[in-house]
PDB file of C-alpha atoms in Angstrom:
ATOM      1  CA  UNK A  18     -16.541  55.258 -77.189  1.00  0.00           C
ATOM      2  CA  UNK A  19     -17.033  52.696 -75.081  1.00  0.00           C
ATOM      3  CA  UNK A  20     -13.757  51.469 -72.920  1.00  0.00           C
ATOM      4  CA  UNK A  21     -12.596  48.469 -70.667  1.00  0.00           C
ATOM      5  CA  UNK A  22      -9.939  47.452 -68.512  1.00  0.00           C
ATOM      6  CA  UNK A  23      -7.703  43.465 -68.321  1.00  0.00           C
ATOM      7  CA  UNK A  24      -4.274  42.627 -67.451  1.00  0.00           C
ATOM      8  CA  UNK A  25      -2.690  41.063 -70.544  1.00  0.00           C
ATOM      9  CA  UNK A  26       0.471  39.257 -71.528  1.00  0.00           C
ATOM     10  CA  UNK A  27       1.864  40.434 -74.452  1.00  0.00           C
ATOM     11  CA  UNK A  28       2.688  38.131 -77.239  1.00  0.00           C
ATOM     12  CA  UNK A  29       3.836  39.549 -80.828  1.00  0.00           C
ATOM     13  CA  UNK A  30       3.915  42.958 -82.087  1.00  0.00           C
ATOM     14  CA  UNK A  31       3.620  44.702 -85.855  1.00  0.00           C
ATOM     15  CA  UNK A  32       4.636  47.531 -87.219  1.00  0.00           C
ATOM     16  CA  UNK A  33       1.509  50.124 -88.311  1.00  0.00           C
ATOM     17  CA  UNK A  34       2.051  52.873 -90.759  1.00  0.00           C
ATOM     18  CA  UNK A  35       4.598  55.292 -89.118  1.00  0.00           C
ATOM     19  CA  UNK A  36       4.945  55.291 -85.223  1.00  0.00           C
ATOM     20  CA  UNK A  37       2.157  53.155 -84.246  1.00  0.00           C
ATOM     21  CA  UNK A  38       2.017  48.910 -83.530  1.00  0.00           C
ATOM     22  CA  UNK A  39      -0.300  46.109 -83.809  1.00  0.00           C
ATOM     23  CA  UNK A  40      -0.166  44.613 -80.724  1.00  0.00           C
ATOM     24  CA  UNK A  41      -1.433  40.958 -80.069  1.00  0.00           C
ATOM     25  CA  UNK A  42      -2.233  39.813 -76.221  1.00  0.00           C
ATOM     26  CA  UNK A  43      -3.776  37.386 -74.241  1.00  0.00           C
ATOM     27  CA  UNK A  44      -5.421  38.967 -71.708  1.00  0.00           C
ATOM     28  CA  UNK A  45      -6.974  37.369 -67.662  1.00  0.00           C
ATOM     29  CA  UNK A  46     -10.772  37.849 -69.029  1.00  0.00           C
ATOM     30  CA  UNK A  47     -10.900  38.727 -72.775  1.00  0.00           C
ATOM     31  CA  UNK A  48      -9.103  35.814 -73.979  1.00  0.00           C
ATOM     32  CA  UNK A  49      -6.910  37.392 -77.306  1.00  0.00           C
ATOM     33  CA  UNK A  50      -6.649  40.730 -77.993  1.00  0.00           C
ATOM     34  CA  UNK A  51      -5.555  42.696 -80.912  1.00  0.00           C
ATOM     35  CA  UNK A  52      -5.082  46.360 -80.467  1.00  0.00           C
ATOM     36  CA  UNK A  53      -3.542  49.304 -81.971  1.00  0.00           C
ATOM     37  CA  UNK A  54      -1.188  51.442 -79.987  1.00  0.00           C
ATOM     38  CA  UNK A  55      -1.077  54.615 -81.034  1.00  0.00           C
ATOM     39  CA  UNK A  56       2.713  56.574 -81.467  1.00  0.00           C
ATOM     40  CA  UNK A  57       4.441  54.086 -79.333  1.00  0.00           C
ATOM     41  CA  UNK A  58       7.166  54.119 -82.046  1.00  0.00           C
ATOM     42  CA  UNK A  59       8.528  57.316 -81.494  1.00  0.00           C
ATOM     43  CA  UNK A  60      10.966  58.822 -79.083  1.00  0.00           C
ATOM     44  CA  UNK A  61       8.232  60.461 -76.769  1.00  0.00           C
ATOM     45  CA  UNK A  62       6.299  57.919 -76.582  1.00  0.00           C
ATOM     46  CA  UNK A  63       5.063  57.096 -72.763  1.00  0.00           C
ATOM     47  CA  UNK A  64       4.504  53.460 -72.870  1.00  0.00           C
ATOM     48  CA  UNK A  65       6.475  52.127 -75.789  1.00  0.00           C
ATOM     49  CA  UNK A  66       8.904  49.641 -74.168  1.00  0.00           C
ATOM     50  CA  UNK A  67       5.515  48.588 -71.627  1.00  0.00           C
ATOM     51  CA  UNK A  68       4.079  46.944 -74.514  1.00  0.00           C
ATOM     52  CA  UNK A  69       7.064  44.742 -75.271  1.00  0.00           C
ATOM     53  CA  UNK A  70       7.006  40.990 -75.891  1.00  0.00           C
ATOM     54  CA  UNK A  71       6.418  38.868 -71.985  1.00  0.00           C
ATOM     55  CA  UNK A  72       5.523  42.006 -70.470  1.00  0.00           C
ATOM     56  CA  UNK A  73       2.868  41.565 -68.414  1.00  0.00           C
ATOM     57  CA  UNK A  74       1.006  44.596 -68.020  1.00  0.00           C
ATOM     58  CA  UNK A  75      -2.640  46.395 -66.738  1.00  0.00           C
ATOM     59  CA  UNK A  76      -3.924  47.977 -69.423  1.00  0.00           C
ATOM     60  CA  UNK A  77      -7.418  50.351 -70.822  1.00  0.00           C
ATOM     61  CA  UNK A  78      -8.662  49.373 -74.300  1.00  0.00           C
ATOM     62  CA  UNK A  79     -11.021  51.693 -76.792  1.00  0.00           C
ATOM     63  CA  UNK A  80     -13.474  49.316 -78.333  1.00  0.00           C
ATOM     64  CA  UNK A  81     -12.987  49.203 -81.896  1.00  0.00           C
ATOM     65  CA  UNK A  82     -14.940  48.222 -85.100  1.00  0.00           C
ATOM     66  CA  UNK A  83     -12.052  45.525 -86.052  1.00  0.00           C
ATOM     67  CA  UNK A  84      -8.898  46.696 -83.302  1.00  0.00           C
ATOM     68  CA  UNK A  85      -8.874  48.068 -80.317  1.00  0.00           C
ATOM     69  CA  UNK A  86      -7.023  50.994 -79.409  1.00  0.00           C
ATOM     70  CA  UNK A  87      -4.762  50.825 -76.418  1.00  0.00           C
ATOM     71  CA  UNK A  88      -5.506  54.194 -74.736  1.00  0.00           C
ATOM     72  CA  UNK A  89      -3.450  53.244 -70.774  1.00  0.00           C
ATOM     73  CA  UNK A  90      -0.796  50.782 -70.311  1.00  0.00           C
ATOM     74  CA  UNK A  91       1.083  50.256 -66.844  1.00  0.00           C
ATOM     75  CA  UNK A  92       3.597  46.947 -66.940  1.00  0.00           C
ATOM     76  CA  UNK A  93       3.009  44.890 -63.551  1.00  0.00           C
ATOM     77  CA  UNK A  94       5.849  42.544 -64.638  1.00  0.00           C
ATOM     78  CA  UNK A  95       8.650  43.438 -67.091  1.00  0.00           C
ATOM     79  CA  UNK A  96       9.530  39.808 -67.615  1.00  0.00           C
ATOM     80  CA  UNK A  97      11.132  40.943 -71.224  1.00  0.00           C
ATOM     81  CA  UNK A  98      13.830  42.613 -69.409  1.00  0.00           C
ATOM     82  CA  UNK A  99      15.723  39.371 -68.228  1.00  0.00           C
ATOM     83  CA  UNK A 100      14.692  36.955 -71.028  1.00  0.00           C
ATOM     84  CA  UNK A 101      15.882  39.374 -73.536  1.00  0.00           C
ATOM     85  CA  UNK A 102      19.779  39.226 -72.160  1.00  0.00           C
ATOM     86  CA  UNK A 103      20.131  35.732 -72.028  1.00  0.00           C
ATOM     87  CA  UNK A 104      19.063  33.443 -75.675  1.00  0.00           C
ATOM     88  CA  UNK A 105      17.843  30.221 -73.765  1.00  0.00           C
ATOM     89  CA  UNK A 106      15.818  32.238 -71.783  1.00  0.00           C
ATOM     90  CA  UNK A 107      14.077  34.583 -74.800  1.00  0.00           C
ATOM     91  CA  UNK A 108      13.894  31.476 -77.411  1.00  0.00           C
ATOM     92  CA  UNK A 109      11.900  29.497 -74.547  1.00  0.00           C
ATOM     93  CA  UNK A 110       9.602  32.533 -73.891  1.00  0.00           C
ATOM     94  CA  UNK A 111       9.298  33.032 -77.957  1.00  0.00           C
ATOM     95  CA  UNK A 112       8.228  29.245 -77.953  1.00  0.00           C
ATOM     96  CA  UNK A 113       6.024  29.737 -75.094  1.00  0.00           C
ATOM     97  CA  UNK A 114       3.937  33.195 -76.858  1.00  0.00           C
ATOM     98  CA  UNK A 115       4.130  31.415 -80.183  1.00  0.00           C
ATOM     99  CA  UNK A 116       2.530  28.046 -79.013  1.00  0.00           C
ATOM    100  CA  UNK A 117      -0.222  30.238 -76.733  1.00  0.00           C
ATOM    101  CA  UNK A 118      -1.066  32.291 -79.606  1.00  0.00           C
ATOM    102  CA  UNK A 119      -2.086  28.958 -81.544  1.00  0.00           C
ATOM    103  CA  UNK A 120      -3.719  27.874 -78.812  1.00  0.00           C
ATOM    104  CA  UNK A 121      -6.047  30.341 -78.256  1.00  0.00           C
ATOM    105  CA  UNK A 122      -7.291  30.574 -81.963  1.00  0.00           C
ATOM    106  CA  UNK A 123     -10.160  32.711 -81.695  1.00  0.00           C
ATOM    107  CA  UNK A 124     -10.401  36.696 -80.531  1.00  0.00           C
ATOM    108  CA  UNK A 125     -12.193  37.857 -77.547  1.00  0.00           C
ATOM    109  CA  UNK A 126     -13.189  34.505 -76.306  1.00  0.00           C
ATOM    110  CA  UNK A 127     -12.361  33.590 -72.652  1.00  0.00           C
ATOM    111  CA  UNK A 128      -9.029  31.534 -71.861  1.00  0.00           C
ATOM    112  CA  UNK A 129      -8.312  32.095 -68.185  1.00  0.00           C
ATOM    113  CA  UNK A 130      -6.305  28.593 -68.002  1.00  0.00           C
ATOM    114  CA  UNK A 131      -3.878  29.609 -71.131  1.00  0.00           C
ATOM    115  CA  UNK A 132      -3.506  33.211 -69.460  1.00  0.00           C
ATOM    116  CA  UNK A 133      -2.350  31.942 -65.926  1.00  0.00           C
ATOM    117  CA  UNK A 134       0.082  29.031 -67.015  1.00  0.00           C
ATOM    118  CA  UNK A 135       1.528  31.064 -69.751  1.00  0.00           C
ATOM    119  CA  UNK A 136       1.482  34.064 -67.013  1.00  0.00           C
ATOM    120  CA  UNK A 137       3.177  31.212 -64.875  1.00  0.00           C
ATOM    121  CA  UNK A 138       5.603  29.929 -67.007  1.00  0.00           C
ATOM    122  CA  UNK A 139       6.969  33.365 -67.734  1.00  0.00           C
ATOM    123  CA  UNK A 140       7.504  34.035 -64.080  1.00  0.00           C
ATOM    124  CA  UNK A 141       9.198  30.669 -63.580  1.00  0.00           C
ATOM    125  CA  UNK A 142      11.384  31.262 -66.626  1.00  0.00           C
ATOM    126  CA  UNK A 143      12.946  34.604 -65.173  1.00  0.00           C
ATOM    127  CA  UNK A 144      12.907  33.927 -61.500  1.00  0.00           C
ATOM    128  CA  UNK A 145      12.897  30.219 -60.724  1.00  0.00           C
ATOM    129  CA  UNK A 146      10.590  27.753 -59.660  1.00  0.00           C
ATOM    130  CA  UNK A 147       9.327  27.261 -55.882  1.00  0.00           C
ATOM    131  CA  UNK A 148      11.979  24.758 -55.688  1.00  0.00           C
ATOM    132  CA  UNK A 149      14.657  27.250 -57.442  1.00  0.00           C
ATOM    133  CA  UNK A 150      15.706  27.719 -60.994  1.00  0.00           C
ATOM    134  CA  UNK A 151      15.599  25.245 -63.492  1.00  0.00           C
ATOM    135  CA  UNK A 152      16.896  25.302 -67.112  1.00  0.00           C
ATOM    136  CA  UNK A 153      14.591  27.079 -69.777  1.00  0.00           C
ATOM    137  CA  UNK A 154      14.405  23.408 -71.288  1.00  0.00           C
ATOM    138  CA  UNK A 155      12.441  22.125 -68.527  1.00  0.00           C
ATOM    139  CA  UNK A 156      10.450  24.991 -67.438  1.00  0.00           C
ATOM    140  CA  UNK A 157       9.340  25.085 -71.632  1.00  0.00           C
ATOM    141  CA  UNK A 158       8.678  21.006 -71.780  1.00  0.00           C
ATOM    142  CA  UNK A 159       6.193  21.754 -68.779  1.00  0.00           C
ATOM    143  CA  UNK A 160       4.713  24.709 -70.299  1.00  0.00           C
ATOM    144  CA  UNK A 161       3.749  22.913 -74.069  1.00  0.00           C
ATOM    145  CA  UNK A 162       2.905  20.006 -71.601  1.00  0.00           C
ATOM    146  CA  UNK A 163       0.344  21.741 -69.515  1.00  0.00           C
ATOM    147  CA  UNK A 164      -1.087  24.391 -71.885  1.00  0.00           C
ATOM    148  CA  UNK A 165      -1.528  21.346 -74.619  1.00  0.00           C
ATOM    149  CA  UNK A 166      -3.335  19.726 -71.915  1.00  0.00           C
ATOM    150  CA  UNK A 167      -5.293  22.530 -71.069  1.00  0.00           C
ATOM    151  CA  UNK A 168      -6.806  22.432 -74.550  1.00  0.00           C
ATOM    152  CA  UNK A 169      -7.734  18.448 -74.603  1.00  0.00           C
ATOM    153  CA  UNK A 170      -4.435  17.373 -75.763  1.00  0.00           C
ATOM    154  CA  UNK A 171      -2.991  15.425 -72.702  1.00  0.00           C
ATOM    155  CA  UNK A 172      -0.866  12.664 -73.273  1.00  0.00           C
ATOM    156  CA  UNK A 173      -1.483   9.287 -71.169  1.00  0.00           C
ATOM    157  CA  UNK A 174       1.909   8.992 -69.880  1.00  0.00           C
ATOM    158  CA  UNK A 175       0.908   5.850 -67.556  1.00  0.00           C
ATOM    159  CA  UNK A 176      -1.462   3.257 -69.281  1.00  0.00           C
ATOM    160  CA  UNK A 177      -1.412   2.221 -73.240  1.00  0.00           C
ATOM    161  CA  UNK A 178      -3.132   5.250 -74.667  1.00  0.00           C
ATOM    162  CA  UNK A 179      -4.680   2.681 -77.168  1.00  0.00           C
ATOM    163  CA  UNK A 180      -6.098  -0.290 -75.218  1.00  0.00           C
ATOM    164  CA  UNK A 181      -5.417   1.020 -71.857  1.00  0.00           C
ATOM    165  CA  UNK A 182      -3.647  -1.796 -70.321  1.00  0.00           C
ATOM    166  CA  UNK A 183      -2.047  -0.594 -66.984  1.00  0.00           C
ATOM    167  CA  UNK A 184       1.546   0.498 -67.006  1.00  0.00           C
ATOM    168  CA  UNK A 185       4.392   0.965 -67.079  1.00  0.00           C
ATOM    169  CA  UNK A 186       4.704   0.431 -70.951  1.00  0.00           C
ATOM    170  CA  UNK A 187       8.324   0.992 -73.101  1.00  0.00           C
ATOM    171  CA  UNK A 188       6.825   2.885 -75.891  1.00  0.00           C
ATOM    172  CA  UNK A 189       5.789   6.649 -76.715  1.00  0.00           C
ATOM    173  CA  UNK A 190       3.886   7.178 -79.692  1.00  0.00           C
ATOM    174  CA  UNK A 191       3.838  10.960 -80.200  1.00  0.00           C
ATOM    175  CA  UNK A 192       0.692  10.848 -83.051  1.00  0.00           C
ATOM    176  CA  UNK A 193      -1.158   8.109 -80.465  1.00  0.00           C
ATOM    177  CA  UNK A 194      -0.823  10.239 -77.666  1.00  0.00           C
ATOM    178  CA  UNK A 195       1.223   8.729 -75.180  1.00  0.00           C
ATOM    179  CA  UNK A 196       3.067   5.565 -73.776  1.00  0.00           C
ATOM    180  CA  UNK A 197       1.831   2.416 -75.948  1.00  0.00           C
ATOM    181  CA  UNK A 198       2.216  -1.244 -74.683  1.00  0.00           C
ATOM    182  CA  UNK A 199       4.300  -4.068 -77.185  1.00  0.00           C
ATOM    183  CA  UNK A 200       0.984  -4.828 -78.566  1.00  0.00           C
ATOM    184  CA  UNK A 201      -0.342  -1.507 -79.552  1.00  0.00           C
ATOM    185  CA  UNK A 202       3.055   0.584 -80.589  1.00  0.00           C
ATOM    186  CA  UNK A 203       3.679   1.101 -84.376  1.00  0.00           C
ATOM    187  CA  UNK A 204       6.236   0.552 -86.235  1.00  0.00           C
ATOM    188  CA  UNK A 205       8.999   2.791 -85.131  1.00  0.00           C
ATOM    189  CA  UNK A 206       7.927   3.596 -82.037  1.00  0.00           C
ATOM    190  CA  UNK A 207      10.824   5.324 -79.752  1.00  0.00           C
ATOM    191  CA  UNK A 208      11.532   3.345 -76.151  1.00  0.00           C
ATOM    192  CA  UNK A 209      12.505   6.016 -74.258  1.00  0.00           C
ATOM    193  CA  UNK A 210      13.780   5.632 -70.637  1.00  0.00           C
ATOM    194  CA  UNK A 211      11.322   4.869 -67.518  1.00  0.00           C
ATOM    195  CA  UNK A 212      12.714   7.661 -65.893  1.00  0.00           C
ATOM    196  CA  UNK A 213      12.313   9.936 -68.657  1.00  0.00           C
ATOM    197  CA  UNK A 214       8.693   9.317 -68.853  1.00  0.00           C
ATOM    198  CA  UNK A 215       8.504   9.546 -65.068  1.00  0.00           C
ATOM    199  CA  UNK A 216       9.962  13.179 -65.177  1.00  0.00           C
ATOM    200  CA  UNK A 217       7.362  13.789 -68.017  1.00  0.00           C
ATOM    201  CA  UNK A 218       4.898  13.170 -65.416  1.00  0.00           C
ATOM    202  CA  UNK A 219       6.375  15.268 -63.104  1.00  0.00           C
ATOM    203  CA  UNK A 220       6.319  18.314 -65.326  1.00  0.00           C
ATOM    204  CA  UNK A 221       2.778  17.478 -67.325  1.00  0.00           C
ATOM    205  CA  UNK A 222       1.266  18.309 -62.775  1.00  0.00           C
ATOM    206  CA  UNK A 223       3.995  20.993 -62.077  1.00  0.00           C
ATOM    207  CA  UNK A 224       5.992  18.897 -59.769  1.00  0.00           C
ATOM    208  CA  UNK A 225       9.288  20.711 -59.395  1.00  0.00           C
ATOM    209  CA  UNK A 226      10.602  19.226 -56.453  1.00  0.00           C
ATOM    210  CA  UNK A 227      10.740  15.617 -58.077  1.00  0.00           C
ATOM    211  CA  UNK A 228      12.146  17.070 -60.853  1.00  0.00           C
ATOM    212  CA  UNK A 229      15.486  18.285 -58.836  1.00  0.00           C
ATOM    213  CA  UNK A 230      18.049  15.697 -59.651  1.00  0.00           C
ATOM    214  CA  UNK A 231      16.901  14.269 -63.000  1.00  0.00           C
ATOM    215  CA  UNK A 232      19.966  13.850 -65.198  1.00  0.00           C
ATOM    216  CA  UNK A 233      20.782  15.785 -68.367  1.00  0.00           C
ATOM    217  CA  UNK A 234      20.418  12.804 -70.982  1.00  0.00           C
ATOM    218  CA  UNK A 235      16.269  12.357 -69.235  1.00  0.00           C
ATOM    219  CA  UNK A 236      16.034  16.162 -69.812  1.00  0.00           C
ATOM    220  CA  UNK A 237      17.651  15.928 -73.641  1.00  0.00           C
ATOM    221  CA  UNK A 238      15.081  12.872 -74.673  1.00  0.00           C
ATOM    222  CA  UNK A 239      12.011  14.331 -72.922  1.00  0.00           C
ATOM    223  CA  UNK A 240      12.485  17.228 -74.567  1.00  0.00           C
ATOM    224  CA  UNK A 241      12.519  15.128 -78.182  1.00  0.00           C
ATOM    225  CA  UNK A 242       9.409  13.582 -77.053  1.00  0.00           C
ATOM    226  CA  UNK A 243       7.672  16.967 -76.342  1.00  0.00           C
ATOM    227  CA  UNK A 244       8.674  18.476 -79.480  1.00  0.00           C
ATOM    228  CA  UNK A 245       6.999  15.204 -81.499  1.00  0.00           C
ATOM    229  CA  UNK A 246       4.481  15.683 -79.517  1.00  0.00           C
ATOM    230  CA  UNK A 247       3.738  19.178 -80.331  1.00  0.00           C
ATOM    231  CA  UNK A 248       4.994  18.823 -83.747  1.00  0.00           C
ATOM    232  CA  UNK A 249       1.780  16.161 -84.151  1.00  0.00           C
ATOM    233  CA  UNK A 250      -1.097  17.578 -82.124  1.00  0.00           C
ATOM    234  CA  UNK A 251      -0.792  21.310 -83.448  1.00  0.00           C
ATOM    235  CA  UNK A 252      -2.314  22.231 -86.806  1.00  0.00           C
ATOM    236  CA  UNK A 253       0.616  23.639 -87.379  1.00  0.00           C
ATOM    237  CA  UNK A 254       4.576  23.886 -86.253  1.00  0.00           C
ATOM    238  CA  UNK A 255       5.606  26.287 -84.194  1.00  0.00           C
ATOM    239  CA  UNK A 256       8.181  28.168 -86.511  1.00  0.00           C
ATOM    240  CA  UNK A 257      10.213  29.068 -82.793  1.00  0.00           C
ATOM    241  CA  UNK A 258      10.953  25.708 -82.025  1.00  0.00           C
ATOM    242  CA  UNK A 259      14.240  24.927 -83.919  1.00  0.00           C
ATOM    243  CA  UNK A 260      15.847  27.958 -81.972  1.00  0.00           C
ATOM    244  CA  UNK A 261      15.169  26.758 -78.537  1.00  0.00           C
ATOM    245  CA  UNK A 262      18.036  25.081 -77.218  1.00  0.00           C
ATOM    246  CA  UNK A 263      16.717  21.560 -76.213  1.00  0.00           C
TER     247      UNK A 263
END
């Protein structure tokens, strides 16, 4: 049978008869993969705990008909291990493997981009930023931020997303896409802070360092703004969102 070889991060597992798993990745070359693992249920199994949820891991692959059957596994990164022990940490990384999951909608099509910034995010969730740590809150905001990007959804956080007058403008219209001048914002449209949408900015290009001192109520109301936003531009809602502290 023919065989081949990708680093994957692992997103979701199922349960599969007795001892074995469905397991669901997203993998540096063959976009989403679904694969069975054979045994790794049971006691003596040798890479069980490898294929947990985060892990990132180097792994062989049996071509299948409809799975693929996992038949090596080595874990390069066992970011699991400190997400699991702490619940900001794990509900950010559940958000994180939920939202790249619906992002990458079809199997076995390329999505290097999703792979490294979800691959990215993980490692910045666990072991800090270049700039050191940062709360899960803020490392997830730029996550949904840049991976929604990635896929055509990024909001226009400096001119009117509907006539594209210059800004600065005092509205954010999650279902328009971005900041909205007086003119062009609907009815109910949230003002949020300048500085809030300048640290949105900051997080949507991975700036870290000018995101250093920004104060917890900026933090608290980007973070509503990102979850509207996601809420709106995803077919669906992620069902991990209400457990993420934010």
């Amino acid at each position: 049978m023919p065989t081949y070889r990708d680093q994957a991060i692992v997103l979701r597992t199922h349960k599969l008869g007795e001892a074995d798993r469905i397991v669901s990745m997203l993998s540096r070359e063959h976009g989403k993969i679904r694969a069975v693992a054979r045994g790794v249920r049971r006691t003596s199994s040798k890479f069980g705990a490898r294929l947990d949820p985060f892990n990132l891991v180097d792994l062989q692959l049996v071509k299948g008909r409809n799975l693929d059957v996992v038949s090596q596994v080595e874990c390069l990164h066992p970011y699991s291990a400190p997400l699991r022990q702490d619940y900001a940490l794990f509900t950010a990384a559940e958000v994180m493997v939920e939202a790249a999951d619906h992002l990458v909608p079809v199997d076995r099509e390329p999505a290097p981009t999703q792979y490294r910034l979800l691959a990215g995010a993980l490692r910045v969730l666990g072991q800090g930023t270049t700039d050191g740590p940062r709360p899960p809150e803020m490392v997830l905001d730029s996550y949904l931020l840049r991976s929604l990007a990635a896929s055509g959804y990024a909001p226009d956080l400096v001119d009117c997303v509907r006539c594209g007058a210059p800004g600065p403008h005092p509205g954010f219209s999650p279902s328009l896409g971005g900041v909205v001048c007086i003119n062009c914002q609907p009815p109910g449209t949230p003002h949020p802070h300048e500085e809030t949408i300048s640290y949105l900015r900051a997080l949507l290009v991975g700036d870290w360092a000018a995101t250093r001192s920004v104060a917890w109520p900026r933090i608290r109301e980007g973070s509503g703004l990102v979850a509207a936003f996601v809420s709106w531009h995803m077919d669906r809602g992620l069902r991990s969102m209400p457990f993420a502290e934010r």
